[in-house]
Coordinates of C-alpha atoms in Angstrom, one line a residue:
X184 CA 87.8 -55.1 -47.5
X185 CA 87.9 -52.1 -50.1
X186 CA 90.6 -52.5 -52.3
X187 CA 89.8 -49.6 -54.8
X188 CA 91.4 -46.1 -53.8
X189 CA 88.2 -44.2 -54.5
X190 CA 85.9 -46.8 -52.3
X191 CA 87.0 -46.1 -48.6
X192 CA 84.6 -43.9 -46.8
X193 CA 87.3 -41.3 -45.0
X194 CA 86.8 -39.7 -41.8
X195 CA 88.9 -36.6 -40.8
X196 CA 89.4 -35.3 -37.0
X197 CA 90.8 -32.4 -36.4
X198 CA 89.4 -30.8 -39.8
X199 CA 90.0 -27.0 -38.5
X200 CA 93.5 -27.8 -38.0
X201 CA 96.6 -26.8 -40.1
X202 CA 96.6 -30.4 -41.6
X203 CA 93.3 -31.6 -41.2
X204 CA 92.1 -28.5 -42.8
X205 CA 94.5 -29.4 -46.3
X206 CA 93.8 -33.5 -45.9
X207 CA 90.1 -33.5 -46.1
X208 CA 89.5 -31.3 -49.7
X209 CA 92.2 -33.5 -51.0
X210 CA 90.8 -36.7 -50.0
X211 CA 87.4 -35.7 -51.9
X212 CA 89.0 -33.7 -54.7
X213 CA 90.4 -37.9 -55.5
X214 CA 87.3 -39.2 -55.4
X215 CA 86.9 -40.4 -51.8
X216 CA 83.7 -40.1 -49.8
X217 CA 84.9 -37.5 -46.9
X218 CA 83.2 -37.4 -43.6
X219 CA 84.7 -34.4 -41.1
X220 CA 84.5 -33.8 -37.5
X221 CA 84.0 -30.7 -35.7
X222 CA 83.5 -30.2 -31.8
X223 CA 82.2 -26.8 -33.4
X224 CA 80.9 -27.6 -37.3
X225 CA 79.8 -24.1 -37.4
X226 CA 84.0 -23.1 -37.4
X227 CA 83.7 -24.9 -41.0
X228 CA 80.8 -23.4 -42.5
X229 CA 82.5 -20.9 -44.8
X230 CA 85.5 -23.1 -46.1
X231 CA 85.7 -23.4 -50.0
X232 CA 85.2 -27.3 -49.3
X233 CA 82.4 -27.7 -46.9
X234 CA 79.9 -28.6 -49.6
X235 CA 82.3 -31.5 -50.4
X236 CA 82.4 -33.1 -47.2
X237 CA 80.1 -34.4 -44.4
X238 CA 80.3 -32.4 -41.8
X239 CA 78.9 -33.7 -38.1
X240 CA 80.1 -33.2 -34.5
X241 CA 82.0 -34.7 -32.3
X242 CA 84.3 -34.6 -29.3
X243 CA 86.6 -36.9 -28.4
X244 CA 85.8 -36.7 -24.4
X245 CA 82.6 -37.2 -25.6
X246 CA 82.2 -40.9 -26.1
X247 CA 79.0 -41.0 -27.4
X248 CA 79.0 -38.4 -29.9
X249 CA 81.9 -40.6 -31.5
X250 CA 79.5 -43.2 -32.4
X251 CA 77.5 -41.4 -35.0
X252 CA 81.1 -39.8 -36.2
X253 CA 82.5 -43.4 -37.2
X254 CA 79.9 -44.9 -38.6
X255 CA 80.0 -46.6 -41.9
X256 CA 83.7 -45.1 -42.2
X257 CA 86.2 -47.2 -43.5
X258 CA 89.2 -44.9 -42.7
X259 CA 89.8 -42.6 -39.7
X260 CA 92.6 -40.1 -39.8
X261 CA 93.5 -39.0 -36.2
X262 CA 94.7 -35.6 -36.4
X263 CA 94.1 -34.3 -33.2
X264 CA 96.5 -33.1 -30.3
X265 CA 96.2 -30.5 -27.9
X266 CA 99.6 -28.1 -28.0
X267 CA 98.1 -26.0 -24.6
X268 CA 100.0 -25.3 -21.5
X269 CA 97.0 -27.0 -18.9
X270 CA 98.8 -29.5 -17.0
X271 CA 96.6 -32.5 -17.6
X272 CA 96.3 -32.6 -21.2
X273 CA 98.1 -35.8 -21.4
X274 CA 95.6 -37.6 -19.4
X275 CA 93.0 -36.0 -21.1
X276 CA 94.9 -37.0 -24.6
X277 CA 94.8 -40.5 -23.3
X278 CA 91.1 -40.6 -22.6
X279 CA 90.6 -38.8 -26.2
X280 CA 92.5 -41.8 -28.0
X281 CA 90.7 -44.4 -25.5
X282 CA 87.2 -43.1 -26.1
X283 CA 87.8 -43.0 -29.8
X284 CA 89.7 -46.3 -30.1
X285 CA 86.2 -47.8 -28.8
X286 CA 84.3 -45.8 -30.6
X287 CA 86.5 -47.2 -34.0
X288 CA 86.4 -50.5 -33.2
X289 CA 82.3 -50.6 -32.4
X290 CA 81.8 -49.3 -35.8
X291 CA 84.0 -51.5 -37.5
X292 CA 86.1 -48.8 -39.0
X293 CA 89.3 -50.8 -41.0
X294 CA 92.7 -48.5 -40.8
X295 CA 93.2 -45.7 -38.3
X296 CA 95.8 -43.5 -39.5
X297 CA 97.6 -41.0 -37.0
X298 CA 100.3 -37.9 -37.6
X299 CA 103.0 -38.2 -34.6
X300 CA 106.3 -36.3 -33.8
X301 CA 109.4 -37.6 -35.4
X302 CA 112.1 -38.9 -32.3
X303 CA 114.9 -41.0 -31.4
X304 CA 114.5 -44.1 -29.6
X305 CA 115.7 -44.5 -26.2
X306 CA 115.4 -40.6 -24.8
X307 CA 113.7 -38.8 -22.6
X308 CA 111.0 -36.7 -24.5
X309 CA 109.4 -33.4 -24.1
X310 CA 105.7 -33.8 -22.5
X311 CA 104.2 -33.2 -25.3
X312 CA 105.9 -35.7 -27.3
X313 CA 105.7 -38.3 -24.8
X314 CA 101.9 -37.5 -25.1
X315 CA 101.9 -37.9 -28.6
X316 CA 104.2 -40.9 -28.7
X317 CA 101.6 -42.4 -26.3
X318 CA 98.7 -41.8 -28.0
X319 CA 100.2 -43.5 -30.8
X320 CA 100.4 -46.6 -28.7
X321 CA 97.4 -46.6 -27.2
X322 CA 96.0 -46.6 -31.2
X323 CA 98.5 -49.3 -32.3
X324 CA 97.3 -51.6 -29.6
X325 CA 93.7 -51.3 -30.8
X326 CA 91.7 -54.0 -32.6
X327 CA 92.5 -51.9 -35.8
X328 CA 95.3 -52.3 -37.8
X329 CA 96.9 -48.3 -37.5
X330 CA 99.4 -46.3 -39.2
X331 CA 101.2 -44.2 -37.3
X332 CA 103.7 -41.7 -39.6
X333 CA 106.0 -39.7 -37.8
X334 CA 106.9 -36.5 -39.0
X335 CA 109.5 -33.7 -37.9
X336 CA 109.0 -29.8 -38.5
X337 CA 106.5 -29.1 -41.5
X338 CA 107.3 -27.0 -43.3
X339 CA 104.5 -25.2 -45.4
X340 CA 102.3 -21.6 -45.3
X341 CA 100.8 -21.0 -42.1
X342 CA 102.2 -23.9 -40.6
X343 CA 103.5 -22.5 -36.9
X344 CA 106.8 -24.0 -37.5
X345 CA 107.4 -22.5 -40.0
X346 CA 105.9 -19.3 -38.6
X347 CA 108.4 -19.2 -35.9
X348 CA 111.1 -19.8 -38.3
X349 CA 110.0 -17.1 -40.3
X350 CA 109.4 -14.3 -37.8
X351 CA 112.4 -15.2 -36.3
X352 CA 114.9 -14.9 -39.1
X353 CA 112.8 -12.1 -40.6
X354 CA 113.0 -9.7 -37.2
X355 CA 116.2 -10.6 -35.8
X356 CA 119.4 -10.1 -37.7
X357 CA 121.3 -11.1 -34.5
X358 CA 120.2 -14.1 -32.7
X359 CA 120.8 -15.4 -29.4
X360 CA 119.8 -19.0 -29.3
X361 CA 119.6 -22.3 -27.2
X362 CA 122.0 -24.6 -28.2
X363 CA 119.6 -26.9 -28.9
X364 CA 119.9 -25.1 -32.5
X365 CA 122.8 -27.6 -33.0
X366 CA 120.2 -30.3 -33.3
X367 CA 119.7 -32.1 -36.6
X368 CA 116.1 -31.8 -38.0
X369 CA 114.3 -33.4 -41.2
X370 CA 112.1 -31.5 -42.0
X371 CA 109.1 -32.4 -44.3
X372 CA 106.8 -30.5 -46.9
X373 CA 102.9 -30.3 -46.0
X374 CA 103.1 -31.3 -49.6
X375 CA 104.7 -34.8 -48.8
X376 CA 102.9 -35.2 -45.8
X377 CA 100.2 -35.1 -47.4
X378 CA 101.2 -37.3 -50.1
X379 CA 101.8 -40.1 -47.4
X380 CA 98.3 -39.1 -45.9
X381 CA 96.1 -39.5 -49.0
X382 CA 97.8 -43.1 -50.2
X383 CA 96.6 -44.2 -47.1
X384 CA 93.3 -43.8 -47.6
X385 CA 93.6 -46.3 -50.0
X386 CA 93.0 -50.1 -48.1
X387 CA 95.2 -51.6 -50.7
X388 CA 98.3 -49.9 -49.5
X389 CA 99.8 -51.6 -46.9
X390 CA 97.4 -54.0 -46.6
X391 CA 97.1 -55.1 -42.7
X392 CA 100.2 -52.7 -41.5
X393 CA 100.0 -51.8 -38.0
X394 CA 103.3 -49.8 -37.5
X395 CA 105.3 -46.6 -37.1
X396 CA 107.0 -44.8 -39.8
X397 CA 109.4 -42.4 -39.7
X398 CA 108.6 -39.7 -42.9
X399 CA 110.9 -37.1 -43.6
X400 CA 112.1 -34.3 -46.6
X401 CA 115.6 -35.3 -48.3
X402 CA 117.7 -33.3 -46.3
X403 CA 119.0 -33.3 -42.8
X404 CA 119.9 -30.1 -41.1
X405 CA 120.8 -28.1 -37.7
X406 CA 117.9 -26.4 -36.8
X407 CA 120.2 -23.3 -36.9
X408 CA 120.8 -24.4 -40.8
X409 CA 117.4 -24.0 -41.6
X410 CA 116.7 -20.4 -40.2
X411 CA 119.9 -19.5 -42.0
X412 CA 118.5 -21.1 -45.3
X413 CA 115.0 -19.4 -44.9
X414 CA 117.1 -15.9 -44.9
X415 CA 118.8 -16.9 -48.2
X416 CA 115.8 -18.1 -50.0
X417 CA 113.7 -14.4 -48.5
X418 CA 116.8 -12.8 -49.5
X419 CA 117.7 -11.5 -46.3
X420 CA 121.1 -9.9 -45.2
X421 CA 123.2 -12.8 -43.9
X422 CA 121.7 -13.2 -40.1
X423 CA 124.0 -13.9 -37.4
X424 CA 123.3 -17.0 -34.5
X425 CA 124.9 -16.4 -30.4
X426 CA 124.6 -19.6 -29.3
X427 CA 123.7 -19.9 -25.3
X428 CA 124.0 -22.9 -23.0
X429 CA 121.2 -21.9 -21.3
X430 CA 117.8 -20.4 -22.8
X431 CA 114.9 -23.0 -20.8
X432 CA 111.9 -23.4 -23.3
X433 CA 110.1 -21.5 -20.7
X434 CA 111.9 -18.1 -21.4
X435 CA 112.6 -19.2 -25.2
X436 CA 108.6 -19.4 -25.2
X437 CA 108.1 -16.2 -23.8
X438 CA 110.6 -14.8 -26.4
X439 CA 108.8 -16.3 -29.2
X440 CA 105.8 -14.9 -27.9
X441 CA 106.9 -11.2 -27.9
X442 CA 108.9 -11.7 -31.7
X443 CA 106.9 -13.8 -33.4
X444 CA 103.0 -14.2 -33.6
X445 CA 103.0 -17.8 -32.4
X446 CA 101.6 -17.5 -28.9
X447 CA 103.0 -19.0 -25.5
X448 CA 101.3 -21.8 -25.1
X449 CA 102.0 -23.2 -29.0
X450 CA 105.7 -21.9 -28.8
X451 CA 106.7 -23.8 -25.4
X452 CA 105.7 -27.0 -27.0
X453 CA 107.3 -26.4 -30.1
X454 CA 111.1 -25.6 -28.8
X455 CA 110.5 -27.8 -26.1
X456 CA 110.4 -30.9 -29.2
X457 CA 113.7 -29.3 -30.3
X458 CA 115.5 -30.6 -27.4
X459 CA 116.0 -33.6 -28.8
X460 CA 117.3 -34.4 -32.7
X461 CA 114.2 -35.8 -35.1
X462 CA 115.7 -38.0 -37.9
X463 CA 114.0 -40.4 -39.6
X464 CA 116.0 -43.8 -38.5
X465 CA 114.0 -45.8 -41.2
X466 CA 112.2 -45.5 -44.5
X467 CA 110.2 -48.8 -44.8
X468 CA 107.4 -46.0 -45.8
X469 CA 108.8 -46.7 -49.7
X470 CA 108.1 -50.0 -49.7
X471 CA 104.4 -49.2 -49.7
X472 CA 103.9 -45.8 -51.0
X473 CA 106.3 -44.7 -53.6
X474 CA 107.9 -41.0 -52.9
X475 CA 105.6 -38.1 -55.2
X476 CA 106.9 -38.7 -59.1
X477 CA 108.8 -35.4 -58.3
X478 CA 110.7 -36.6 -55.7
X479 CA 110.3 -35.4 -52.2
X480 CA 110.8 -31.9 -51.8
X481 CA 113.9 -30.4 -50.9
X482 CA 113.7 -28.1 -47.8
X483 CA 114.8 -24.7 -50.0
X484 CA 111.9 -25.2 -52.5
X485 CA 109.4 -26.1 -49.7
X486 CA 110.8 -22.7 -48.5
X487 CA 109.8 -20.7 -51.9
X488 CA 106.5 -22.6 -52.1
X489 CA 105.8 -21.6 -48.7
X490 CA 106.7 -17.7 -49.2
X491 CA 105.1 -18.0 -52.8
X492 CA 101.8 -18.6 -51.3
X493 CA 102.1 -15.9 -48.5
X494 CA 103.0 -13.6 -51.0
X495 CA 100.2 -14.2 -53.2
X496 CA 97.8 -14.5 -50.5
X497 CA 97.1 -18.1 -50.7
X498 CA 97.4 -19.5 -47.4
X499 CA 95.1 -22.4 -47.5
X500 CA 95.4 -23.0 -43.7
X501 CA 97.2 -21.9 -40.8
X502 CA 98.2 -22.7 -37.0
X503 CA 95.6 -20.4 -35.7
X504 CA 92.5 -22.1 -37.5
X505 CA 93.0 -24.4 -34.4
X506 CA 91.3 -23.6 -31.1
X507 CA 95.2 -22.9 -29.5
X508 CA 94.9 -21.1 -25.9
X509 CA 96.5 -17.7 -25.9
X510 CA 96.3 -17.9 -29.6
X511 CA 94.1 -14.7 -31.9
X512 CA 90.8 -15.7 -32.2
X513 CA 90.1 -17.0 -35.2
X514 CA 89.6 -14.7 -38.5
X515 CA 86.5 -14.1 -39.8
X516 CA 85.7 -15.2 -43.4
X517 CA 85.3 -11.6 -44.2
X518 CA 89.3 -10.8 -43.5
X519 CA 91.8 -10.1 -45.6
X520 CA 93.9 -13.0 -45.2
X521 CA 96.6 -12.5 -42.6
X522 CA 98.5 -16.1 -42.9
X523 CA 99.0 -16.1 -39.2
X524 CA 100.9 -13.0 -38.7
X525 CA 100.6 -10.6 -36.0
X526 CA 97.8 -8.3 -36.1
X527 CA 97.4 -5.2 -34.4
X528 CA 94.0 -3.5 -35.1
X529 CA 92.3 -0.1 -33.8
X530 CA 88.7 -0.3 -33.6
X531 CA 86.2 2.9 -33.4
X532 CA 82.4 2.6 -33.4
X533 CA 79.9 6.0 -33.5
X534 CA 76.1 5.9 -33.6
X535 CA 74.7 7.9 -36.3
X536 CA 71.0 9.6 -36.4
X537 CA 71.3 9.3 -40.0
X538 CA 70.0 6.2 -42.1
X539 CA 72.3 3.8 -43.2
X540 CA 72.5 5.0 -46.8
X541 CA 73.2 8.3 -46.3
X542 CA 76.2 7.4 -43.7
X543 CA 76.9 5.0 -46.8
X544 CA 77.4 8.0 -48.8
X545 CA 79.6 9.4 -46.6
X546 CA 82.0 6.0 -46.7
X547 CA 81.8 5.3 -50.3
X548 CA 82.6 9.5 -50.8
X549 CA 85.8 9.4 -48.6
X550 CA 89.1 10.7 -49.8
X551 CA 89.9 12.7 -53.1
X552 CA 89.1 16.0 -53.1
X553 CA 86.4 14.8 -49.8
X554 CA 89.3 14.6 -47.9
X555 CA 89.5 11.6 -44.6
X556 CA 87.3 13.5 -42.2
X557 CA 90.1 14.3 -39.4
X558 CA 93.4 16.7 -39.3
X559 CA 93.9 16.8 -42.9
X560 CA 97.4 18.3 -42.3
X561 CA 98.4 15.1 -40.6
X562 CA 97.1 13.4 -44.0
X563 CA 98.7 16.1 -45.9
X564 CA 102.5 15.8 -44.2
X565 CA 102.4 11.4 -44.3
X566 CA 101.7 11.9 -48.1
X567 CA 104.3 13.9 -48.7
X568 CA 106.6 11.8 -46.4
X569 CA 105.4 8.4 -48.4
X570 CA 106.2 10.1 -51.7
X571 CA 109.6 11.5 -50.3
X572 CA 110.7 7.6 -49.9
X573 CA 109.2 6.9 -53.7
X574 CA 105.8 5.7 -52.5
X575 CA 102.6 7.0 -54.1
X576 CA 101.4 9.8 -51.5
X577 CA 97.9 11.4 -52.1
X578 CA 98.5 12.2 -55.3
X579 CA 96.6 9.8 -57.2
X580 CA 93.3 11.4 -55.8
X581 CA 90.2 9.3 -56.9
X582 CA 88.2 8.7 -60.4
X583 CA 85.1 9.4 -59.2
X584 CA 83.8 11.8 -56.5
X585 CA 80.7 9.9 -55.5
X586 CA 81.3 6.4 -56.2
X587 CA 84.4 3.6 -55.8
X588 CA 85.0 0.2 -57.6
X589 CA 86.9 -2.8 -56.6
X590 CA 90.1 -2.8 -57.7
X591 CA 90.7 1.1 -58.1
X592 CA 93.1 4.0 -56.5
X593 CA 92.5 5.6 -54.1
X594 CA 95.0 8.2 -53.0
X595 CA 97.6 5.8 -51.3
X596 CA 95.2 2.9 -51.2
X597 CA 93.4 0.5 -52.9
X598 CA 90.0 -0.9 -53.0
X599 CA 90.4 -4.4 -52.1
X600 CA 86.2 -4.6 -51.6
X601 CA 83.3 -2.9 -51.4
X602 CA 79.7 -4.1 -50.9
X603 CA 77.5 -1.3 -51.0
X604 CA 75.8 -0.3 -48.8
X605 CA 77.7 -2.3 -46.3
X606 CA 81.7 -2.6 -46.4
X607 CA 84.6 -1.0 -47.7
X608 CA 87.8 -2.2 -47.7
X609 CA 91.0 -0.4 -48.5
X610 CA 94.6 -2.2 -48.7
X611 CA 97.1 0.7 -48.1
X612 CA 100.0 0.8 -51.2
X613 CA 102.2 3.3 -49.1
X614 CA 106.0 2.5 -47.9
X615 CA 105.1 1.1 -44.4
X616 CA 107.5 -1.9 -42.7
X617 CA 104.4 -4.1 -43.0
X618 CA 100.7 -4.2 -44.4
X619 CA 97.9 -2.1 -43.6
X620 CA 93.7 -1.7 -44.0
X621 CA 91.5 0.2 -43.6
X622 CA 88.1 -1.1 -43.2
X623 CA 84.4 0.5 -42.4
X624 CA 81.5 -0.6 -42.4
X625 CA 77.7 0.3 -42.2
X626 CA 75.4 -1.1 -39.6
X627 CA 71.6 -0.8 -39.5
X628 CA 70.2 0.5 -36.1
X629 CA 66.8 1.1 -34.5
X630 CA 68.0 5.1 -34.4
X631 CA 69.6 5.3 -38.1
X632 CA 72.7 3.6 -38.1
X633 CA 76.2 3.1 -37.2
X634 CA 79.4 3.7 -38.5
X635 CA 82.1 0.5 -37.3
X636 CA 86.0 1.5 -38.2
X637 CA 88.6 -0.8 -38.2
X638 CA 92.2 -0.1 -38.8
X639 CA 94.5 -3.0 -39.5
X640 CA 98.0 -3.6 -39.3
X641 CA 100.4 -6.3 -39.3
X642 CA 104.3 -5.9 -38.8
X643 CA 107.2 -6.8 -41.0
X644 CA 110.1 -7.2 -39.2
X645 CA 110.9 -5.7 -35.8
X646 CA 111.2 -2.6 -37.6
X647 CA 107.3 -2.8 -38.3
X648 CA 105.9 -3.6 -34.5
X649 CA 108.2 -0.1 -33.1
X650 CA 106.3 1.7 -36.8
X651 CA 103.0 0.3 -35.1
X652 CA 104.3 1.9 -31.3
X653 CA 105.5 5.0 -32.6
X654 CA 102.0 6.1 -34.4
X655 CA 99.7 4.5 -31.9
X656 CA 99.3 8.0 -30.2
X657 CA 97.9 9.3 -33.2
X658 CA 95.5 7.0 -34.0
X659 CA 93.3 8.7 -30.8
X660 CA 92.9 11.7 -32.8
X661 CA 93.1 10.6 -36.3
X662 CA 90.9 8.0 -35.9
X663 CA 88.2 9.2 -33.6
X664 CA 87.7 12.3 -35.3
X665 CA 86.9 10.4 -38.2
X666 CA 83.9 8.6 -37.2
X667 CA 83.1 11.4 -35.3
X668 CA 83.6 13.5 -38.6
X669 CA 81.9 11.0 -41.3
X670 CA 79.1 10.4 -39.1
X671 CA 77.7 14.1 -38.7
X672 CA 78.2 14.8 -42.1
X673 CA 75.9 12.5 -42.4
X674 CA 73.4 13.8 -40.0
X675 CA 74.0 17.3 -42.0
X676 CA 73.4 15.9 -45.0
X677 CA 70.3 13.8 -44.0

C-alpha cells in the first residue's frame, strides 16, 4: 500500500463537471499521477490541464470500458451524478455505481472516494438525494475501503448553487419564497471541499476508513440568511423575503428557470434538497485531515472569492461544463467567458462573392469615421443616449482607419481579440444593465467567403433581460443590414 502522498495513481470521473473539473489539475499540480474519464474526452481537449492528465473514455453503463479506466489506479474519485428530470435515473445511478464497483474491485484499485449530499438521519429525502445517499452505499459495501464526504451547498464561481443564489438575490428585490428558506444550511467552500478531496488521495490518511463524513463551512444558516448575506457582500439594496406555505419544487423550478440561468431540470433537484435542513451532525473528518492552515472558510469570504473571480473573469469551472438536460450547450473555447449566466445571442450569416480578405478588410475597417454599415442615425442617437448617462458614446472614434489591435477603443467598445484574417471580437464599454459582444468572423467558401455575426448579451438583473426585450426589434434591422452592408462593400471593393 502507497503511503507517500505523491505515489497514488488518481483517477477522476466526472472530470467535465463543476468539481471534477477543479479536483483533477489540483491532484497533478501536487505531484500525483492523474488519470481522467470522459464518456466524451474530446469535451476536455482545450482545458489549460489536459496535457497534465491521462485522458481515456469511459461510461459508467458501460461495463467494459471501465476496465481499461481503472487500471493500475490506486485511487478513484467518484464524482458522478445525474441532476436530470428522466424518471429512471436512480436505477440507472445504481447500475452506474454497480458496474463501476466491479470494475474497481477487478483492478485492484485501493480507496474509492465519493462527494454526497449533506442530510439528517431518519427523514424522508428528496429522489435525488435518496439516489445519491444510495449510491453511497452501494460503494461503502464494496470490497474497497471508500470515503464517502457529505457536503451541503457549495459555494464557489460557477457553482449552480451558488448561481441560483446569485441570480436570485441579484434580480429580485422582493421575494416570495417556500418556507423551506427557514431551513438551516452549512454551506461549504469549493475551496474546502477540495481540501478534503486532495488529502485523500493520499493512502496514508485514514488508512482503511470505510465511512461517511459530514464536511461543512464554519457557519450554520437559514437558507434565507444566506441570499440575504450574498446581497450585503454584492452590496445590494437590502432585499426583502414573503415567505409562502406553499411553493412545490415543481413551480419553484419553473420560477428559477425563468429568473435565473439554472435550467429546469438542475433547479428542481436543487430546491427539492432544500426541503430538508443539511447540518453536519459530526466532524470525525478532523481527526484525519486537519482543517486548511487558514481555517475553513467562512460563508461571507467564500462569497467575495466567489464574486472576485466572476468579476475578473476567472471562472475556472461552472455547472454547465456538465452534460445537464435543458441546460446551454456547452461554450466553445473561443467564448468570452460567461460564468454560467444567461446568454442571449443574435446570430446573422451572409455569403459573400468576395474573397475572404477583402471581406476581412471590411471587418477589421468597421466603425470610426467607416461607420457600422446599417442606420447610422440609430448609432448616432444610442451614442448620444450612452454619453447622456456618463458612458463613453462614439466619441472615442478609432486610432487607426485600416487596422485594430487587441486591447484598443473602439468608439463604445473594446477589442477584446482579433485574429486576422479570421475573428474579431469587441466587448461593449457602454452603460447597458449587463454585458455585451460583438463578434464576426470570416469564413472561407468555395464562392469567396462568408461573413458570420454574432451579437451577445447577458442580463444583469431583471432590469437587464426587459433591456434585451425591449431592443430585440431592432436587432432585425440593425443587424441584418449589417452583414448585408459589410459584405457588398466588399464585393465593390473586390
Amino acid at each position: 500500500m502507497a503511503d507517500n502522498s505523491r505515489s497514488s495513481r488518481c483517477l477522476v470521473t466526472g472530470a467535465t463537471g463543476y468539481v471534477g473539473g477543479r479536483l483533477a489539475p489540483r491532484l497533478a499540480e501536487e505531484g500525483y499521477k492523474v488519470r481522467v474519464m470522459a464518456r466524451t474526452p474530446d469535451k476536455l481537449r482545450d482545458v489549460p490541464w489536459a496535457r497534465d492528465v491521462d485522458v481515456v473514455q469511459g461510461d459508467l453503463t458501460d461495463a467494459d470500458s471501465l476496465l481499461n479506466a481503472c487500471k493500475d489506479i490506486d485511487v478513484v474519485y467518484y464524482l458522478v451524478h445525474s441532476m436530470g428530470g428522466d424518471k429512471s435515473f436512480a436505477a440507472t445511478e445504481r447500475e452506474s455505481a454497480l458496474n463501476f464497483v466491479r470494475a474497481a474491485e477487478a483492478a485492484g484499485v485501493q480507496r474509492i472516494v465519493y462527494l454526497g449530499g449533506l442530510h439528517p438521519p431518519g427523514v424522508d429525502l428528496s429522489p435525488h438525494l435518496k439516489s445519491r445517499a444510495e449510491v453511497g452505499e452501494i460503494l461503502l459495501a464494496s470490497s474497497i475501503p471508500t470515503v464517502v464526504l457529505q457536503a451541503g451547498v457549495v459555494i464557489g464561481s460557477g457553482s449552480a448553487s451558488f448561481e441560483m443564489i446569485r441570480h436570485l438575490t441579484d434580480r429580485l428585490p422582493v421575494m416570495v419564497t417556500p418556507k423551506w428558506v427557514r431551513n438551516r444550511i452549512q454551506p461549504i467552500a469549493i475551496r474546502d471541499a477540495l481540501h478534503y478531496l486532495i488529502a485523500l488521495a493520499d493512502l496514508s490518511v485514514a488508512p482503511g476508513a470505510n465511512r461517511t463524513f459530514d464536511i461543512g463551512g464554519p457557519d450554520v444558516m437559514q437558507y434565507g440568511e444566506m441570499m440575504k448575506t450574498y446581497g450585503d457582500v454584492a452590496g445590494l439594496p437590502k432585499r426583502r423575503m414573503v415567505v409562502v406555505p406553499v411553493l412545490t419544487p415543481h413551480l419553484a423550478g419553473h420560477w428559477i428557470n425563468l429568473v435565473t440561468p439554472v435550467p429546469k431540470a438542475l433547479a428542481m433537484p436543487l430546491i427539492a434538497s432544500l426541503q430538508c435542513e443539511a447540518i453536519a451532525h459530526e466532524h470525525d473528518i478532523d481527526d484525519f485531515i486537519p482543517p486548511p492552515a487558514e481555517g475553513l472558510t467562512p460563508y461571507r469570504r467564500a462569497v467575495k472569492l466567489a464574486l472576485q473571480r466572476i468579476d475578473d473573469g476567472n471562472v475556472e469551472t461552472r455547472w454547465s461544463n456538465a452534460s445537464v438536460p435543458e441546460a446551454p450547450a456547452d461554450i466553445l473555447p473561443s467564448d468570452p467567458d460567461w460564468a454560467g449566466e444567461t446568454v442571449y445571442t443574435d446570430l446573422r450569416e451572409q455569403e459573400c462573392a468576395a474573397p475572404p480578405e477583402k471581406l476581412w478588410a471590411v471587418v477589421e475597417g468597421i466603425g470610426g469615421e467607416n461607420g457600422w454599415y446599417s442606420f447610422p442615425v440609430a448609432w448616432s442617437i444610442r451614442g448620444w443616449m450612452d454619453r447622456v448617462v456618463g458612458g463613453v458614446g462614439l466619441r472615442r472614434g478609432r486610432r487607426d482607419a485600416r487596422h485594430l489591435y487587441k486591447g484598443e477603443a473602439l468608439d463604445w467598445w473594446r477589442v477584446e481579440e482579433i485574429r486576422p484574417p479570421e475573428l474579431l471580437r469587441l466587448r461593449a464599454e457602454m452603460k447597458v444593465p449587463g454585458g455585451a459582444w460583438l463578434e464576426m468572423k470570416v469564413v472561407p467558401t468555395e464562392n469567396g467567403s462568408r461573413l458570420e455575426q454574432r451579437a451577445v448579451f447577458f442580463p444583469k438583473g431583471l432590469v437587464g433581460v426587459l433591456y434585451w426585450y425591449s431592443i430585440l426589434p431592432f436587432h432585425g434591422v440593425i443587424f441584418s443590414g449589417m452583414v448585408k452592408n459589410m459584405t457588398s462593400t466588399a464585393e465593390r471593393a473586390e
